[in-house]
Short mmCIF file of C-alpha atoms in Angstrom, two decimals:
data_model
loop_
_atom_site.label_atom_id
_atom_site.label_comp_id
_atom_site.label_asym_id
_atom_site.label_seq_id
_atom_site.Cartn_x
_atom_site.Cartn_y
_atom_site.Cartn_z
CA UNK A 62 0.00 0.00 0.00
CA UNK A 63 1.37 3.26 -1.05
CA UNK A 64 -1.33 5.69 0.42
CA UNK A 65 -2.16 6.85 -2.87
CA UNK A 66 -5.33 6.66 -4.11
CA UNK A 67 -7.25 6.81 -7.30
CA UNK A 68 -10.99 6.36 -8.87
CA UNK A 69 -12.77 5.03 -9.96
CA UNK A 70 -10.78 1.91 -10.61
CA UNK A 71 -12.23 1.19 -14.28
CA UNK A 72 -14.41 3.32 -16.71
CA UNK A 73 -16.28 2.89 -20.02
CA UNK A 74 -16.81 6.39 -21.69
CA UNK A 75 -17.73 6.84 -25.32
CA UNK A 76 -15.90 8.87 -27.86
CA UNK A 77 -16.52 12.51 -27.70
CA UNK A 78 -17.12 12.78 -24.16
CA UNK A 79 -15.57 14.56 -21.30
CA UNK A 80 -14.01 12.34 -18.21
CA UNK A 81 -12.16 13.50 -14.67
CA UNK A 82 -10.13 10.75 -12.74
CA UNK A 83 -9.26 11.31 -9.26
CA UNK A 84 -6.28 10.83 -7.42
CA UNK A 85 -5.56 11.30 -3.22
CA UNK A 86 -2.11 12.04 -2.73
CA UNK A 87 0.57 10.40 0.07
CA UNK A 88 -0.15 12.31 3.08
CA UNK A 89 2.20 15.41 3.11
CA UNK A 90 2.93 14.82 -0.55
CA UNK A 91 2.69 17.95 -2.26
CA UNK A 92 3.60 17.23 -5.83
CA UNK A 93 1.51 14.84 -7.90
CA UNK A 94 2.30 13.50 -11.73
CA UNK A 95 -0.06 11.76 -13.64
CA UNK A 96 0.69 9.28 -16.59
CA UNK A 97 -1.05 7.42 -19.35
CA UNK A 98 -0.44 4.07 -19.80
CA UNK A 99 -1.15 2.38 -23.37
CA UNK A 100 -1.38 -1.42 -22.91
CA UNK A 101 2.01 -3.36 -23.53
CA UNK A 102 3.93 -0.12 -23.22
CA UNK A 103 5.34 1.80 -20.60
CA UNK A 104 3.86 4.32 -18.97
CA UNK A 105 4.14 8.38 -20.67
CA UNK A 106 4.34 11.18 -18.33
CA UNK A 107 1.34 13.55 -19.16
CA UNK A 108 2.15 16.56 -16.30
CA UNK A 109 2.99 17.16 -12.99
CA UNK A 110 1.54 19.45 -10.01
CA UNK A 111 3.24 21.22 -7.20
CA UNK A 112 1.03 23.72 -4.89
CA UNK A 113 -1.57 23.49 -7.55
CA UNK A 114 0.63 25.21 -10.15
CA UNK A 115 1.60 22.95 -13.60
CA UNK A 116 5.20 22.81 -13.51
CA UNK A 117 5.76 20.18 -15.84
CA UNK A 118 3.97 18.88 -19.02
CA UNK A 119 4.78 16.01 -21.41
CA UNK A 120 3.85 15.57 -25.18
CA UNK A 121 -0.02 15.57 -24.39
CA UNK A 122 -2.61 17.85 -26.05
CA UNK A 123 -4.70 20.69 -24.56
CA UNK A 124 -7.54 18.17 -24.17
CA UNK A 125 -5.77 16.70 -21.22
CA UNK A 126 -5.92 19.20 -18.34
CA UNK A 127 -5.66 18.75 -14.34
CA UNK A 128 -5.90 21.02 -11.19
CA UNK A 129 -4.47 19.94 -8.03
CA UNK A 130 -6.42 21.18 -4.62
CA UNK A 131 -4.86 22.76 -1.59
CA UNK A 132 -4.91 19.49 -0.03
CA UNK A 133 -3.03 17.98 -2.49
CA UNK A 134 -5.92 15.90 -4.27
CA UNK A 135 -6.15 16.64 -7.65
CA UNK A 136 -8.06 15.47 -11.24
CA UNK A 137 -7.10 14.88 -14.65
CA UNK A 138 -9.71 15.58 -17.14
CA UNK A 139 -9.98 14.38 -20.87
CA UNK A 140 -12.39 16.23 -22.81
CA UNK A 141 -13.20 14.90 -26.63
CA UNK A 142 -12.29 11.58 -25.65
CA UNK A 143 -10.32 9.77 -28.58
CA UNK A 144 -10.32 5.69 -28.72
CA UNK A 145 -6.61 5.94 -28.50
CA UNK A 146 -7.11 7.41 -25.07
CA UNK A 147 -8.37 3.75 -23.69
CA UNK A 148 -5.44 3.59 -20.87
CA UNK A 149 -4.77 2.76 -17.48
CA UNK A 150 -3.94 6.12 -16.20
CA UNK A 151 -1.69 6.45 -12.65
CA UNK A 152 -0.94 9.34 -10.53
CA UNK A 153 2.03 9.12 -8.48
CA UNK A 154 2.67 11.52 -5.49
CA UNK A 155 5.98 12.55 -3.52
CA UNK A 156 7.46 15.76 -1.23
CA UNK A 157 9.02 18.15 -3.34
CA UNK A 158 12.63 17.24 -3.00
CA UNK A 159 12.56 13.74 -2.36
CA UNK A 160 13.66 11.43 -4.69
CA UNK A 161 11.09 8.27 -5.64
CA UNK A 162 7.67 8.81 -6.14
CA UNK A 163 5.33 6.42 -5.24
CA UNK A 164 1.90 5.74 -7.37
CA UNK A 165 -1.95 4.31 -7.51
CA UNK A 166 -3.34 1.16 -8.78
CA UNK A 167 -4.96 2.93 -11.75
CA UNK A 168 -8.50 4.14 -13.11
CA UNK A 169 -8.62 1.83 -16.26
CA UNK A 170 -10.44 3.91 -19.07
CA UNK A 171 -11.80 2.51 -21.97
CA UNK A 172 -13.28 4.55 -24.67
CA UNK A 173 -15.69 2.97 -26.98
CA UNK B 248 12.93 8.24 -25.40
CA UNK B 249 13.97 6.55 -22.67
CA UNK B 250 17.52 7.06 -21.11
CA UNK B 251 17.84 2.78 -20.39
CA UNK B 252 17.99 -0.11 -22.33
CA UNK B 253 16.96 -3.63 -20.63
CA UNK B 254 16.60 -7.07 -22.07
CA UNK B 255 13.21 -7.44 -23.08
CA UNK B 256 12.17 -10.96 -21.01
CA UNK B 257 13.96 -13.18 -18.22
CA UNK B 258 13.17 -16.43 -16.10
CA UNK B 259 14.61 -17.09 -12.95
CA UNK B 260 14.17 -20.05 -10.65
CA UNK B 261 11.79 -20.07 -7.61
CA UNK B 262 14.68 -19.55 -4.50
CA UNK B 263 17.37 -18.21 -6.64
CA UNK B 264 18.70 -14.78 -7.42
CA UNK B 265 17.56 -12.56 -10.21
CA UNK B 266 20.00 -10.54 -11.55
CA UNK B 267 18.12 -7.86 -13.57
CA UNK B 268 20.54 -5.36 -15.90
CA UNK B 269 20.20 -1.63 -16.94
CA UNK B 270 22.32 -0.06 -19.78
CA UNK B 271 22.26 3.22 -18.86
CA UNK B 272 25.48 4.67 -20.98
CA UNK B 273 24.26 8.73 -21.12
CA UNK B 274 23.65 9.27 -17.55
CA UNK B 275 24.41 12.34 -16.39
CA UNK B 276 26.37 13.22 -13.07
CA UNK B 277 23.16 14.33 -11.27
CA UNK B 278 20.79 11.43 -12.39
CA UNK B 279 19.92 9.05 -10.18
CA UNK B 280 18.95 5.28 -11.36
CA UNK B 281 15.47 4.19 -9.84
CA UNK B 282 13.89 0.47 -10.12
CA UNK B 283 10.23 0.15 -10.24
CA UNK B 284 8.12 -2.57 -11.30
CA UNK B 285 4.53 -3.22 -11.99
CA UNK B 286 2.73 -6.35 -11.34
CA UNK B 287 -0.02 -7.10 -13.76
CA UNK B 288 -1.61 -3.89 -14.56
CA UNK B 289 -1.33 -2.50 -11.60
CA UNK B 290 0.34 0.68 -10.28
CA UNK B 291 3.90 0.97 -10.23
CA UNK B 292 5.54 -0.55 -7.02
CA UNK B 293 8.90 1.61 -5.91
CA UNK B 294 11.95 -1.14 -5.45
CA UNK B 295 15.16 0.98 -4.71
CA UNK B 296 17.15 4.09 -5.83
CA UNK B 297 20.89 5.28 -5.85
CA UNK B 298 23.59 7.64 -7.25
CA UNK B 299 26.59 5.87 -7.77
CA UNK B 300 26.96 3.63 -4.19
CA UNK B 301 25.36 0.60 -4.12
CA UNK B 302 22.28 0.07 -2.18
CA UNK B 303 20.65 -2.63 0.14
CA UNK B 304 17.15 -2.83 1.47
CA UNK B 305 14.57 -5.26 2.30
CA UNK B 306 13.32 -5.69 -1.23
CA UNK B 307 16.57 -5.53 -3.66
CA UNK B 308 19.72 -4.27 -4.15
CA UNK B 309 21.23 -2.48 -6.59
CA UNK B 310 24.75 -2.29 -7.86
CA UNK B 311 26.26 0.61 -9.85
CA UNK B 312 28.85 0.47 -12.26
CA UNK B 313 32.13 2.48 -10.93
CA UNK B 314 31.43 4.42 -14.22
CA UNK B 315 27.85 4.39 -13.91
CA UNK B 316 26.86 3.69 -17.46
CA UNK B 317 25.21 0.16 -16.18
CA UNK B 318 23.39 -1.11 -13.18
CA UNK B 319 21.74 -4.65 -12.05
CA UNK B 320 18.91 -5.19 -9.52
CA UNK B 321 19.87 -8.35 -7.43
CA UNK B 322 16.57 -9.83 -6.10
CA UNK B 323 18.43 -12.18 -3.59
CA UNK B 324 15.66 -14.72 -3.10
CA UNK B 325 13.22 -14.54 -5.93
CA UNK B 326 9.49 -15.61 -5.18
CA UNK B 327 6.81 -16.61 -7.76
CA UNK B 328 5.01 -13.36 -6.50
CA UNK B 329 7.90 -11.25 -7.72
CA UNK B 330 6.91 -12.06 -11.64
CA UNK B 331 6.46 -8.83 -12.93
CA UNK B 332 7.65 -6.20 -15.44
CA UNK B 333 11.00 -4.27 -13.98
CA UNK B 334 12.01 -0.64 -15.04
CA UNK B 335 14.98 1.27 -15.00
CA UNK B 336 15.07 4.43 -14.69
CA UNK B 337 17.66 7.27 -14.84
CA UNK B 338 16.06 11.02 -13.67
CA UNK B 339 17.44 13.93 -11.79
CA UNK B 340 16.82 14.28 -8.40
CA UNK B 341 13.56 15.63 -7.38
CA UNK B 342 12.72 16.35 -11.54
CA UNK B 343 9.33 16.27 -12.64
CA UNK B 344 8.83 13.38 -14.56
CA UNK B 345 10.13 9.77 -15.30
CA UNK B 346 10.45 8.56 -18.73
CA UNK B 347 9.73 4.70 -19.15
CA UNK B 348 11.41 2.23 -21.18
CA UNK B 349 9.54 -1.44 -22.13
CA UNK B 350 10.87 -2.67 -19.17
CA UNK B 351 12.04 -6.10 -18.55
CA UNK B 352 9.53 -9.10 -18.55
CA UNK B 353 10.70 -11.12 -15.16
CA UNK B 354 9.20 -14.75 -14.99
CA UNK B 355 9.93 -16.64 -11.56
CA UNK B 356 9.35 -20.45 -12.22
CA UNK B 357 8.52 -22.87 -9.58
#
């Protein structure tokens, strides 16, 4: 058990539509990253969060957005969802400054 | 693209070690190498982290080249419940993001 949360574990949306996961940090952890991962493949960094400014973005379009709360909670959202965005998506949490960072089982989306 | 290269798939023996490597041949002076690995879709489970000493703890450890261009995660008693997929990782301290490789494929046979 890390202490980091996410949900809902598994989702069916349908192409088009709009779709926020949720993710409940480490205790203390201020900084949260979220990622997408494709099945068979590694998982892509989509951005990161630190006292609920981005500070960090990978090669993701507008489409994917997040905020991050002042208790460290935070949401990714995925409007005009794309087929290609059926993932297992993870947020991982750690203090700013510390090295590892330690994740959530995963909201598995499917987009149909 | 990632910073690692790992052999794709492995089997190890129930009770034996696992000797996992990392190629890791542009690594900068302030990257650290991290280990993580991810058991059947699941999240991504933390294993161990270091600079350039080599490092013990309950799960792993991890020895570092002396130039630091390779690394291997000794698993010093491997258990069917450690099948899983193993990255490597190389990232600054404290940086933003970690970029994934494929991993390698570890299969622990009874």
């Amino acid at each position: 058990e890390t202490g980091v949360t996410q949900s809902p574990t598994h989702l069916i949306k349908t192409r088009g539509q709009q779709v926020t996961l949720r993710c409940s940090s480490q205790s203390g952890h201020n900084t949260v990253s979220w990622y997408q991962q494709a099945l068979g493949q590694g998982p892509q960094f989509i951005f990161q969060y630190y006292r609920e400014e981005e500070n960090g973005r990978g090669n993701f379009p507008p489409r994917f957005s997040g905020l991050q709360f002042p208790n460290y909670s935070s949401e990714l959202n995925v409007n005009a969802l794309e087929l290609d965005d059926s993932a297992l998506y993870l947020c991982a949490s750690r203090l700013q400054g510390d090295t590892e960072a330690f994740f959530g089982q995963g909201t598995r989306l499917t987009v149909v | 693209d990632a910073k690692t290269t790992q052999p794709p798939s492995m089997d190890c023996a129930e009770g034996r070690a696992a000797n996992l490597p990392c190629n890791h041949s542009t690594i900068s002076g302030n990257e650290y190498v991290y280990w993580y690995r991810q058991i059947h879709s699941q999240g991504p489970q933390y294993i161990i982290h270091g600079l350039k000493n080599n490092e013990t703890n309950e799960m792993a450890s991890l020895i570092i080249t002396e130039d630091r261009k390779s690394s291997t995660l000794i698993l010093p008693h491997a258990t069917l419940r450690d099948t899983a997929v193993y990255y490597c990782i190389v990232s600054p301290s404290g940086t933003y993001k970690y970029i994934f490789g494929t991993g390698t494929r570890l299969k622990v046979l009874a």
